[in-house]
Amino acid sequence: MNLNTKGLLPEHMEHRGKLTLKENLKIVENILEQRKIPEVGIDEEHIKLLLRLLSFMDTDKDPNVIQIGEREARVYTKLQRDSVFDFCHGVGRSGNLTDPQPKAPGASAMYKLTNKILESFLKFLGLKVNAIATPVATGMSLALCLSASRKKYGSNVVIYPYASHKSPIKATSFIGMRMRLVETVLEGHIVKVDVGEIEDAIKREIKDKNNPVVLSTLTFFPPRKSDDVVEISKICEDYNIPHIINGAYAIQNFYYIDKLKKALKYRVDAIVSSSDKNLFTPIGGGIIYTKDESFLKEISLTYPGRASSNPVVNILISLLAIGSRNYISLMKEQKTCKKLLDDLLEDLAGKKGEILLQVENPISSCITTKKDPLDVAGKLYNLRITGPRGVRKNDHFGTCYLKEYPYNYIVVNSAIGVKKEDIYMVVEKLSSVL
């Protein structure tokens, strides 16, 4: 940046001031040159400087522009500009989410930069994948993936190992595909789907001349166990059918990441995760990643029209602000808090004559209750504890499909960002209402 300050300052002060300016601009230049997640997070002022410089590249910032189109990023108040970090033209182009937008060189560069940094972050965690940030949350991101599967592979039926989660079910309905549920079974305290039943469902659909796509679930509330995504990936490879994984909060724990790494050796067409559950962003953004770059391109083609830049910018801000070193610290803290939660709930269960359910989940824990679990959860809410879920044994949420679970229970979470004091407080409050 060539600023002519000659004659405005003594020469030695001008030199010193430009040196400081150069060092500040160098931080922004490094982000653009390296295009990877920084090891140490960057402060907000330099992130704002980056966003401001990029946004000034968009044509609506041109002081001499003549705007005669029907879509010219005309914005009524500064509040609205601030809400999208001044990327008022949005991202993408009609018919392709990742295409550069002629009126928005800055926003287009910002989106490309976000995806590059997102890929570097996933590679840092051990996932060698291509990735895009999406301007829609998990359910709609799944819909984009299913739509791409229909277009590329002619998929017309979704095989869904049942998890009582409305988003994937609605995503399937939204794009007009039929869903074939594979029922859960009970094994000890764990609710799971038998992989053999998934393969049988695939065989039946193929026999009926259909083209199935499997939508598996890696992350869900216990006692529902993660689907065996590795074995499902092997089966999908054997039958040459697409496989999409719902990994809403898979990025925050190596238990899930290790499963994804193994599954990616076989047939995985796309994985969907949430930006808010993993990257501390406001709700509204998604992350889609895969080894298959051509399928990722197909996904971007399924998005109709342009998109708001807001969810994408929030992902970029989080990646730059957190940094890789701090994210690992947050992952370690999450794991430590989960161990503390289990220890405290085990002790509480012994005192109250309840059971800490033996489920396989690195994020959430379950404790039984002889009281109405909805009443318990309601009391916790009134005690200003948000997050715990009360589930009756005849409720299909997280339990056996069309069957009854042996216990009423409360689900308590220890997701990334939680603190030890949060864990102590929630167990103390839970003890008071059980």
Short mmCIF file of C-alpha atoms in Angstrom, two decimals:
data_model
loop_
_atom_site.label_atom_id
_atom_site.label_comp_id
_atom_site.label_asym_id
_atom_site.label_seq_id
_atom_site.Cartn_x
_atom_site.Cartn_y
_atom_site.Cartn_z
CA MET A 1 0.00 0.00 0.00
CA ASN A 2 1.75 3.12 -1.25
CA LEU A 3 0.79 5.98 1.09
CA ASN A 4 2.47 9.27 0.34
CA THR A 5 3.12 10.90 3.70
CA LYS A 6 6.24 12.74 2.56
CA GLY A 7 6.46 16.18 4.12
CA LEU A 8 3.74 15.49 6.66
CA LEU A 9 6.16 14.05 9.21
CA PRO A 10 9.82 14.22 10.05
CA GLU A 11 11.60 11.63 7.90
CA HIS A 12 12.56 9.34 10.78
CA MET A 13 8.94 9.32 12.06
CA GLU A 14 7.60 8.64 8.57
CA HIS A 15 9.96 5.69 8.25
CA ARG A 16 8.92 4.36 11.67
CA GLY A 17 5.23 4.74 10.94
CA LYS A 18 5.47 2.98 7.58
CA LEU A 19 7.39 0.15 9.24
CA THR A 20 4.52 -0.35 11.68
CA LEU A 21 1.96 -0.20 8.87
CA LYS A 22 3.96 -2.72 6.86
CA GLU A 23 4.03 -5.17 9.77
CA ASN A 24 0.28 -4.89 10.23
CA LEU A 25 -0.40 -5.37 6.53
CA LYS A 26 1.99 -8.32 6.51
CA ILE A 27 -0.39 -10.23 8.78
CA VAL A 28 -3.15 -9.82 6.19
CA GLU A 29 -0.76 -10.60 3.33
CA ASN A 30 0.32 -13.84 5.04
CA ILE A 31 -3.28 -15.03 5.28
CA LEU A 32 -3.78 -14.46 1.56
CA GLU A 33 -0.44 -16.01 0.62
CA GLN A 34 -0.45 -19.07 2.91
CA ARG A 35 -4.18 -19.86 2.63
CA LYS A 36 -4.16 -22.18 5.63
CA ILE A 37 -5.35 -22.06 9.20
CA PRO A 38 -2.86 -20.13 11.34
CA GLU A 39 -1.19 -21.98 14.17
CA VAL A 40 -1.95 -19.11 16.53
CA GLY A 41 -5.24 -17.26 16.17
CA ILE A 42 -5.30 -13.80 14.63
CA ASP A 43 -6.76 -10.85 16.52
CA GLU A 44 -10.11 -9.35 15.51
CA GLU A 45 -8.70 -6.06 14.23
CA HIS A 46 -6.55 -7.78 11.61
CA ILE A 47 -9.42 -10.08 10.61
CA LYS A 48 -11.62 -7.01 10.15
CA LEU A 49 -8.87 -5.38 8.08
CA LEU A 50 -8.73 -8.43 5.80
CA LEU A 51 -12.51 -8.48 5.37
CA ARG A 52 -12.65 -4.74 4.74
CA LEU A 53 -9.93 -4.86 2.10
CA LEU A 54 -11.61 -7.77 0.29
CA SER A 55 -15.05 -6.17 0.48
CA PHE A 56 -13.66 -3.00 -1.12
CA MET A 57 -12.99 -5.08 -4.24
CA ASP A 58 -16.73 -5.59 -4.86
CA THR A 59 -18.25 -3.31 -7.49
CA ASP A 60 -20.78 -1.72 -5.13
CA LYS A 61 -17.80 -0.05 -3.39
CA ASP A 62 -16.60 1.56 -6.63
CA PRO A 63 -17.16 5.31 -6.08
CA ASN A 64 -17.69 5.83 -9.84
CA VAL A 65 -19.90 2.81 -10.56
CA ILE A 66 -23.17 3.22 -12.46
CA GLN A 67 -25.62 0.64 -11.10
CA ILE A 68 -28.55 -0.20 -13.37
CA GLY A 69 -29.12 -3.87 -12.59
CA GLU A 70 -32.00 -5.33 -10.59
CA ARG A 71 -29.47 -6.76 -8.13
CA GLU A 72 -26.84 -4.17 -7.26
CA ALA A 73 -26.24 -4.72 -3.55
CA ARG A 74 -28.26 -1.63 -2.72
CA VAL A 75 -28.52 -1.70 1.04
CA TYR A 76 -30.63 0.74 3.06
CA THR A 77 -28.73 0.97 6.35
CA LYS A 78 -25.23 0.49 7.67
CA LEU A 79 -26.65 -2.07 10.10
CA GLN A 80 -27.45 -4.29 7.13
CA ARG A 81 -23.97 -3.81 5.67
CA ASP A 82 -22.39 -4.66 9.00
CA SER A 83 -24.50 -7.81 9.33
CA VAL A 84 -22.84 -9.31 6.23
CA PHE A 85 -19.41 -7.74 6.83
CA ASP A 86 -20.05 -5.54 3.76
CA PHE A 87 -20.17 -8.47 1.33
CA CYS A 88 -23.57 -7.36 0.10
CA HIS A 89 -23.42 -9.17 -3.26
CA GLY A 90 -23.20 -12.54 -1.50
CA VAL A 91 -21.33 -15.55 -2.88
CA GLY A 92 -21.82 -17.82 -5.86
CA ARG A 93 -23.52 -17.27 -9.14
CA SER A 94 -26.87 -18.49 -10.43
CA GLY A 95 -26.53 -22.23 -10.85
CA ASN A 96 -23.26 -22.73 -8.98
CA LEU A 97 -22.43 -21.98 -5.38
CA THR A 98 -18.67 -21.77 -5.89
CA ASP A 99 -18.55 -19.86 -9.20
CA PRO A 100 -16.98 -16.38 -8.99
CA GLN A 101 -19.45 -13.50 -9.18
CA PRO A 102 -18.44 -10.69 -11.62
CA LYS A 103 -19.90 -7.97 -9.39
CA ALA A 104 -18.19 -9.43 -6.32
CA PRO A 105 -14.47 -10.07 -6.89
CA GLY A 106 -13.83 -9.53 -3.18
CA ALA A 107 -16.57 -11.85 -1.95
CA SER A 108 -15.52 -14.47 -4.51
CA ALA A 109 -11.93 -14.30 -3.28
CA MET A 110 -13.15 -14.43 0.33
CA TYR A 111 -15.18 -17.61 -0.38
CA LYS A 112 -12.29 -19.30 -2.16
CA LEU A 113 -9.96 -18.34 0.69
CA THR A 114 -12.42 -19.72 3.24
CA ASN A 115 -12.57 -23.08 1.46
CA LYS A 116 -8.77 -23.27 1.20
CA ILE A 117 -8.33 -22.52 4.91
CA LEU A 118 -11.14 -24.97 5.76
CA GLU A 119 -9.37 -27.71 3.80
CA SER A 120 -6.09 -26.95 5.58
CA PHE A 121 -7.88 -27.19 8.93
CA LEU A 122 -9.37 -30.59 8.10
CA LYS A 123 -5.99 -31.82 6.82
CA PHE A 124 -4.45 -30.61 10.09
CA LEU A 125 -6.92 -32.88 11.89
CA GLY A 126 -5.92 -35.78 9.65
CA LEU A 127 -8.69 -35.64 7.04
CA LYS A 128 -7.16 -35.30 3.57
CA VAL A 129 -10.24 -34.00 1.81
CA ASN A 130 -11.61 -31.26 -0.40
CA ALA A 131 -14.14 -29.03 1.34
CA ILE A 132 -16.59 -26.20 0.90
CA ALA A 133 -18.34 -24.00 3.41
CA THR A 134 -22.07 -23.87 2.73
CA PRO A 135 -24.46 -20.99 3.49
CA VAL A 136 -27.01 -23.44 4.94
CA ALA A 137 -27.02 -25.60 8.06
CA THR A 138 -26.69 -29.39 8.33
CA GLY A 139 -30.13 -30.48 7.11
CA MET A 140 -30.09 -28.34 3.97
CA SER A 141 -26.45 -29.27 3.32
CA LEU A 142 -27.55 -32.92 3.39
CA ALA A 143 -30.29 -32.03 0.91
CA LEU A 144 -27.64 -30.57 -1.43
CA CYS A 145 -25.63 -33.80 -1.19
CA LEU A 146 -28.66 -36.00 -1.86
CA SER A 147 -29.67 -33.83 -4.78
CA ALA A 148 -26.16 -34.17 -6.23
CA SER A 149 -26.37 -37.94 -5.78
CA ARG A 150 -29.65 -38.01 -7.67
CA LYS A 151 -28.18 -35.95 -10.50
CA LYS A 152 -24.84 -37.77 -10.80
CA TYR A 153 -25.85 -41.34 -9.97
CA GLY A 154 -29.58 -41.40 -10.59
CA SER A 155 -30.29 -42.08 -6.89
CA ASN A 156 -34.01 -42.32 -6.20
CA VAL A 157 -34.23 -43.87 -2.72
CA VAL A 158 -32.39 -43.02 0.51
CA ILE A 159 -31.50 -45.94 2.77
CA TYR A 160 -31.51 -44.48 6.27
CA PRO A 161 -30.33 -46.43 9.33
CA TYR A 162 -32.92 -44.94 11.65
CA ALA A 163 -31.97 -42.11 13.96
CA SER A 164 -34.87 -40.04 15.17
CA HIS A 165 -33.51 -36.86 13.68
CA LYS A 166 -35.87 -34.64 11.72
CA SER A 167 -33.26 -32.84 9.60
CA PRO A 168 -32.13 -35.77 7.40
CA ILE A 169 -35.71 -37.04 7.11
CA LYS A 170 -36.93 -33.61 6.04
CA ALA A 171 -33.94 -33.17 3.72
CA THR A 172 -34.96 -36.35 1.89
CA SER A 173 -38.57 -35.22 1.67
CA PHE A 174 -37.52 -31.74 0.59
CA ILE A 175 -35.83 -32.99 -2.57
CA GLY A 176 -38.61 -35.47 -3.30
CA MET A 177 -36.79 -38.76 -2.71
CA ARG A 178 -38.21 -41.81 -0.99
CA MET A 179 -36.67 -42.98 2.28
CA ARG A 180 -36.27 -46.62 3.31
CA LEU A 181 -35.75 -46.91 7.06
CA VAL A 182 -33.55 -49.63 8.54
CA GLU A 183 -34.74 -50.31 12.07
CA THR A 184 -32.61 -50.16 15.19
CA VAL A 185 -31.98 -53.00 17.63
CA LEU A 186 -31.10 -52.99 21.33
CA GLU A 187 -27.76 -54.37 22.50
CA GLY A 188 -27.30 -53.89 26.23
CA HIS A 189 -27.90 -50.18 26.81
CA ILE A 190 -26.94 -49.32 23.23
CA VAL A 191 -29.35 -48.68 20.36
CA LYS A 192 -27.74 -49.52 17.02
CA VAL A 193 -28.45 -50.54 13.44
CA ASP A 194 -27.11 -53.88 12.24
CA VAL A 195 -24.86 -53.47 9.21
CA GLY A 196 -26.23 -56.69 7.73
CA GLU A 197 -29.71 -55.13 7.69
CA ILE A 198 -28.35 -52.15 5.77
CA GLU A 199 -26.83 -54.48 3.17
CA ASP A 200 -30.11 -56.39 2.89
CA ALA A 201 -31.95 -53.11 2.26
CA ILE A 202 -29.46 -52.26 -0.49
CA LYS A 203 -29.98 -55.67 -2.11
CA ARG A 204 -33.76 -55.31 -2.03
CA GLU A 205 -33.69 -51.85 -3.61
CA ILE A 206 -31.30 -52.96 -6.36
CA LYS A 207 -33.46 -56.04 -6.99
CA ASP A 208 -36.44 -53.70 -7.41
CA LYS A 209 -34.47 -51.77 -10.07
CA ASN A 210 -33.90 -48.76 -7.81
CA ASN A 211 -30.71 -46.74 -7.32
CA PRO A 212 -30.15 -46.37 -3.58
CA VAL A 213 -27.93 -43.94 -1.68
CA VAL A 214 -27.03 -44.65 1.95
CA LEU A 215 -27.32 -41.80 4.43
CA SER A 216 -25.53 -42.93 7.58
CA THR A 217 -25.30 -41.17 10.95
CA LEU A 218 -21.96 -40.76 12.68
CA THR A 219 -22.99 -38.31 15.42
CA PHE A 220 -26.20 -38.53 17.40
CA PHE A 221 -27.44 -38.48 20.97
CA PRO A 222 -26.93 -41.65 23.02
CA PRO A 223 -28.05 -44.32 23.58
CA ARG A 224 -28.16 -44.37 19.75
CA LYS A 225 -24.71 -45.57 18.72
CA SER A 226 -22.84 -44.21 15.73
CA ASP A 227 -23.43 -46.16 12.56
CA ASP A 228 -20.49 -48.35 11.57
CA VAL A 229 -19.47 -45.98 8.81
CA VAL A 230 -16.37 -48.02 7.96
CA GLU A 231 -18.32 -51.21 7.23
CA ILE A 232 -21.07 -49.25 5.47
CA SER A 233 -18.40 -47.62 3.28
CA LYS A 234 -17.04 -51.05 2.35
CA ILE A 235 -20.53 -52.28 1.46
CA CYS A 236 -21.26 -49.19 -0.64
CA GLU A 237 -17.99 -49.70 -2.48
CA ASP A 238 -18.87 -53.35 -3.13
CA TYR A 239 -22.29 -52.43 -4.54
CA ASN A 240 -21.03 -49.25 -6.25
CA ILE A 241 -23.63 -46.99 -4.60
CA PRO A 242 -23.12 -43.52 -3.07
CA HIS A 243 -22.68 -43.01 0.64
CA ILE A 244 -23.27 -39.75 2.52
CA ILE A 245 -22.36 -39.37 6.20
CA ASN A 246 -24.15 -37.06 8.61
CA GLY A 247 -21.35 -36.04 10.95
CA ALA A 248 -22.98 -32.94 12.43
CA TYR A 249 -20.46 -32.55 15.27
CA ALA A 250 -17.78 -34.97 14.06
CA ILE A 251 -14.89 -32.53 13.78
CA GLN A 252 -14.53 -31.73 17.48
CA ASN A 253 -13.41 -35.17 18.69
CA PHE A 254 -10.79 -37.62 17.39
CA TYR A 255 -13.11 -40.55 18.17
CA TYR A 256 -15.20 -39.47 15.19
CA ILE A 257 -12.30 -38.21 13.10
CA ASP A 258 -10.57 -41.61 13.31
CA LYS A 259 -13.75 -43.32 12.12
CA LEU A 260 -13.95 -40.91 9.18
CA LYS A 261 -10.30 -41.48 8.26
CA LYS A 262 -10.92 -45.24 8.06
CA ALA A 263 -14.20 -44.84 6.18
CA LEU A 264 -12.60 -42.53 3.62
CA LYS A 265 -10.44 -45.45 2.45
CA TYR A 266 -13.63 -46.89 0.94
CA ARG A 267 -16.84 -45.35 -0.50
CA VAL A 268 -17.69 -42.01 1.06
CA ASP A 269 -19.12 -39.47 -1.37
CA ALA A 270 -19.66 -36.64 1.11
CA ILE A 271 -19.57 -35.84 4.82
CA VAL A 272 -21.63 -33.02 6.31
CA SER A 273 -20.79 -31.21 9.52
CA SER A 274 -22.19 -28.13 11.21
CA SER A 275 -20.19 -24.92 11.54
CA ASP A 276 -21.89 -23.87 14.78
CA LYS A 277 -21.37 -27.24 16.49
CA ASN A 278 -17.69 -27.40 15.60
CA LEU A 279 -16.39 -23.92 14.83
CA PHE A 280 -18.27 -21.65 17.26
CA THR A 281 -20.21 -19.78 14.57
CA PRO A 282 -23.80 -18.57 14.67
CA ILE A 283 -26.25 -21.16 13.32
CA GLY A 284 -26.72 -21.18 9.56
CA GLY A 285 -23.55 -22.62 8.04
CA GLY A 286 -22.43 -26.07 7.01
CA ILE A 287 -19.25 -27.88 6.00
CA ILE A 288 -19.21 -30.48 3.22
CA TYR A 289 -16.03 -32.47 2.64
CA THR A 290 -14.94 -35.45 0.57
CA LYS A 291 -12.05 -36.99 -1.33
CA ASP A 292 -14.18 -36.85 -4.49
CA GLU A 293 -13.60 -33.35 -5.86
CA SER A 294 -15.94 -33.96 -8.81
CA PHE A 295 -18.82 -34.80 -6.46
CA LEU A 296 -18.11 -31.67 -4.44
CA LYS A 297 -18.43 -29.70 -7.67
CA GLU A 298 -21.75 -31.45 -8.35
CA ILE A 299 -22.97 -30.44 -4.89
CA SER A 300 -22.14 -26.79 -5.57
CA LEU A 301 -24.17 -27.00 -8.79
CA THR A 302 -27.30 -28.05 -6.90
CA TYR A 303 -27.55 -24.74 -5.01
CA PRO A 304 -30.12 -22.46 -6.67
CA GLY A 305 -28.98 -18.89 -7.16
CA ARG A 306 -26.65 -16.78 -5.08
CA ALA A 307 -26.19 -17.16 -1.35
CA SER A 308 -25.70 -14.95 1.68
CA SER A 309 -22.05 -14.43 2.49
CA ASN A 310 -22.76 -14.25 6.22
CA PRO A 311 -22.41 -17.97 7.14
CA VAL A 312 -19.29 -18.27 5.01
CA VAL A 313 -17.62 -15.21 6.55
CA ASN A 314 -18.41 -16.54 10.03
CA ILE A 315 -16.59 -19.77 9.22
CA LEU A 316 -13.58 -17.81 7.96
CA ILE A 317 -13.56 -15.62 11.07
CA SER A 318 -13.65 -18.63 13.39
CA LEU A 319 -10.84 -20.45 11.59
CA LEU A 320 -8.62 -17.36 11.66
CA ALA A 321 -9.47 -16.36 15.24
CA ILE A 322 -9.16 -19.80 16.85
CA GLY A 323 -6.04 -21.13 15.12
CA SER A 324 -4.97 -24.75 15.01
CA ARG A 325 -3.08 -24.79 18.30
CA ASN A 326 -6.02 -23.42 20.30
CA TYR A 327 -8.46 -25.76 18.58
CA ILE A 328 -6.43 -28.77 19.76
CA SER A 329 -6.49 -27.32 23.28
CA LEU A 330 -10.28 -27.00 23.05
CA MET A 331 -10.53 -30.63 21.89
CA LYS A 332 -8.41 -31.77 24.84
CA GLU A 333 -10.53 -29.72 27.24
CA GLN A 334 -13.70 -31.28 25.81
CA LYS A 335 -12.29 -34.77 26.37
CA THR A 336 -11.25 -33.93 29.95
CA CYS A 337 -14.70 -32.49 30.69
CA LYS A 338 -16.42 -35.59 29.29
CA LYS A 339 -14.37 -37.81 31.64
CA LEU A 340 -15.29 -35.53 34.55
CA LEU A 341 -18.97 -35.65 33.55
CA ASP A 342 -18.99 -39.45 33.49
CA ASP A 343 -17.25 -39.67 36.86
CA LEU A 344 -19.69 -37.25 38.48
CA LEU A 345 -22.74 -38.90 36.93
CA GLU A 346 -21.50 -42.34 38.04
CA ASP A 347 -21.26 -41.04 41.60
CA LEU A 348 -24.68 -39.37 41.34
CA ALA A 349 -26.26 -42.54 39.98
CA GLY A 350 -24.95 -44.50 42.95
CA LYS A 351 -26.41 -41.99 45.41
CA LYS A 352 -29.81 -41.82 43.69
CA GLY A 353 -30.23 -45.50 42.83
CA GLU A 354 -29.99 -44.75 39.12
CA ILE A 355 -27.77 -46.08 36.31
CA LEU A 356 -25.15 -44.35 34.18
CA LEU A 357 -25.98 -45.97 30.86
CA GLN A 358 -23.07 -47.71 29.17
CA VAL A 359 -23.17 -46.09 25.75
CA GLU A 360 -20.43 -45.30 23.26
CA ASN A 361 -20.37 -41.55 22.82
CA PRO A 362 -17.45 -39.13 23.30
CA ILE A 363 -19.70 -36.08 23.65
CA SER A 364 -22.84 -37.06 25.58
CA SER A 365 -23.76 -39.19 28.60
CA CYS A 366 -27.04 -40.72 29.81
CA ILE A 367 -28.33 -41.26 33.33
CA THR A 368 -31.62 -43.00 34.13
CA THR A 369 -34.38 -41.38 36.13
CA LYS A 370 -37.38 -42.83 37.96
CA LYS A 371 -39.10 -39.47 37.59
CA ASP A 372 -40.70 -38.13 34.44
CA PRO A 373 -37.62 -37.17 32.36
CA LEU A 374 -39.47 -34.33 30.66
CA ASP A 375 -40.27 -32.87 34.07
CA VAL A 376 -36.62 -33.24 35.12
CA ALA A 377 -35.41 -31.53 31.93
CA GLY A 378 -37.98 -28.77 32.42
CA LYS A 379 -36.78 -28.12 35.95
CA LEU A 380 -33.19 -27.94 34.74
CA TYR A 381 -34.24 -25.42 32.13
CA ASN A 382 -35.92 -23.31 34.80
CA LEU A 383 -32.68 -23.54 36.79
CA ARG A 384 -31.00 -21.93 33.77
CA ILE A 385 -29.35 -25.14 32.55
CA THR A 386 -29.70 -25.43 28.78
CA GLY A 387 -28.89 -28.52 26.75
CA PRO A 388 -29.96 -31.62 28.75
CA ARG A 389 -32.70 -33.69 27.13
CA GLY A 390 -35.28 -35.75 28.95
CA VAL A 391 -36.41 -38.86 27.04
CA ARG A 392 -39.22 -41.19 28.04
CA LYS A 393 -38.63 -44.86 27.36
CA ASN A 394 -41.51 -45.02 24.87
CA ASP A 395 -40.26 -41.94 22.98
CA HIS A 396 -38.66 -42.70 19.62
CA PHE A 397 -36.06 -39.95 20.04
CA GLY A 398 -32.71 -41.70 20.20
CA THR A 399 -34.30 -45.02 21.17
CA CYS A 400 -35.51 -48.07 19.27
CA TYR A 401 -37.73 -47.37 16.29
CA LEU A 402 -41.31 -48.46 17.11
CA LYS A 403 -40.04 -50.16 20.27
CA GLU A 404 -39.59 -49.30 23.93
CA TYR A 405 -36.33 -48.57 25.69
CA PRO A 406 -35.82 -50.14 29.15
CA TYR A 407 -35.36 -46.81 30.96
CA ASN A 408 -36.41 -43.20 31.13
CA TYR A 409 -33.23 -41.12 30.92
CA ILE A 410 -31.57 -37.72 30.78
CA VAL A 411 -28.92 -36.87 28.18
CA VAL A 412 -26.18 -34.49 29.35
CA ASN A 413 -23.63 -33.13 26.89
CA SER A 414 -20.00 -32.17 27.14
CA ALA A 415 -19.42 -30.58 23.75
CA ILE A 416 -16.45 -28.49 22.66
CA GLY A 417 -16.33 -25.16 24.47
CA VAL A 418 -17.69 -26.52 27.75
CA LYS A 419 -15.81 -25.72 30.96
CA LYS A 420 -15.21 -27.79 34.07
CA GLU A 421 -17.29 -25.38 36.12
CA ASP A 422 -20.20 -25.99 33.72
CA ILE A 423 -19.94 -29.73 34.34
CA TYR A 424 -19.83 -29.36 38.12
CA MET A 425 -22.81 -26.99 38.06
CA VAL A 426 -25.05 -29.11 35.83
CA VAL A 427 -24.47 -32.25 37.91
CA GLU A 428 -25.16 -30.29 41.10
CA LYS A 429 -28.43 -28.98 39.66
CA LEU A 430 -29.33 -32.42 38.29
CA SER A 431 -28.81 -33.92 41.74
CA SER A 432 -31.27 -31.42 43.18
CA VAL A 433 -34.10 -32.43 40.81
CA LEU A 434 -33.60 -36.21 40.50
#
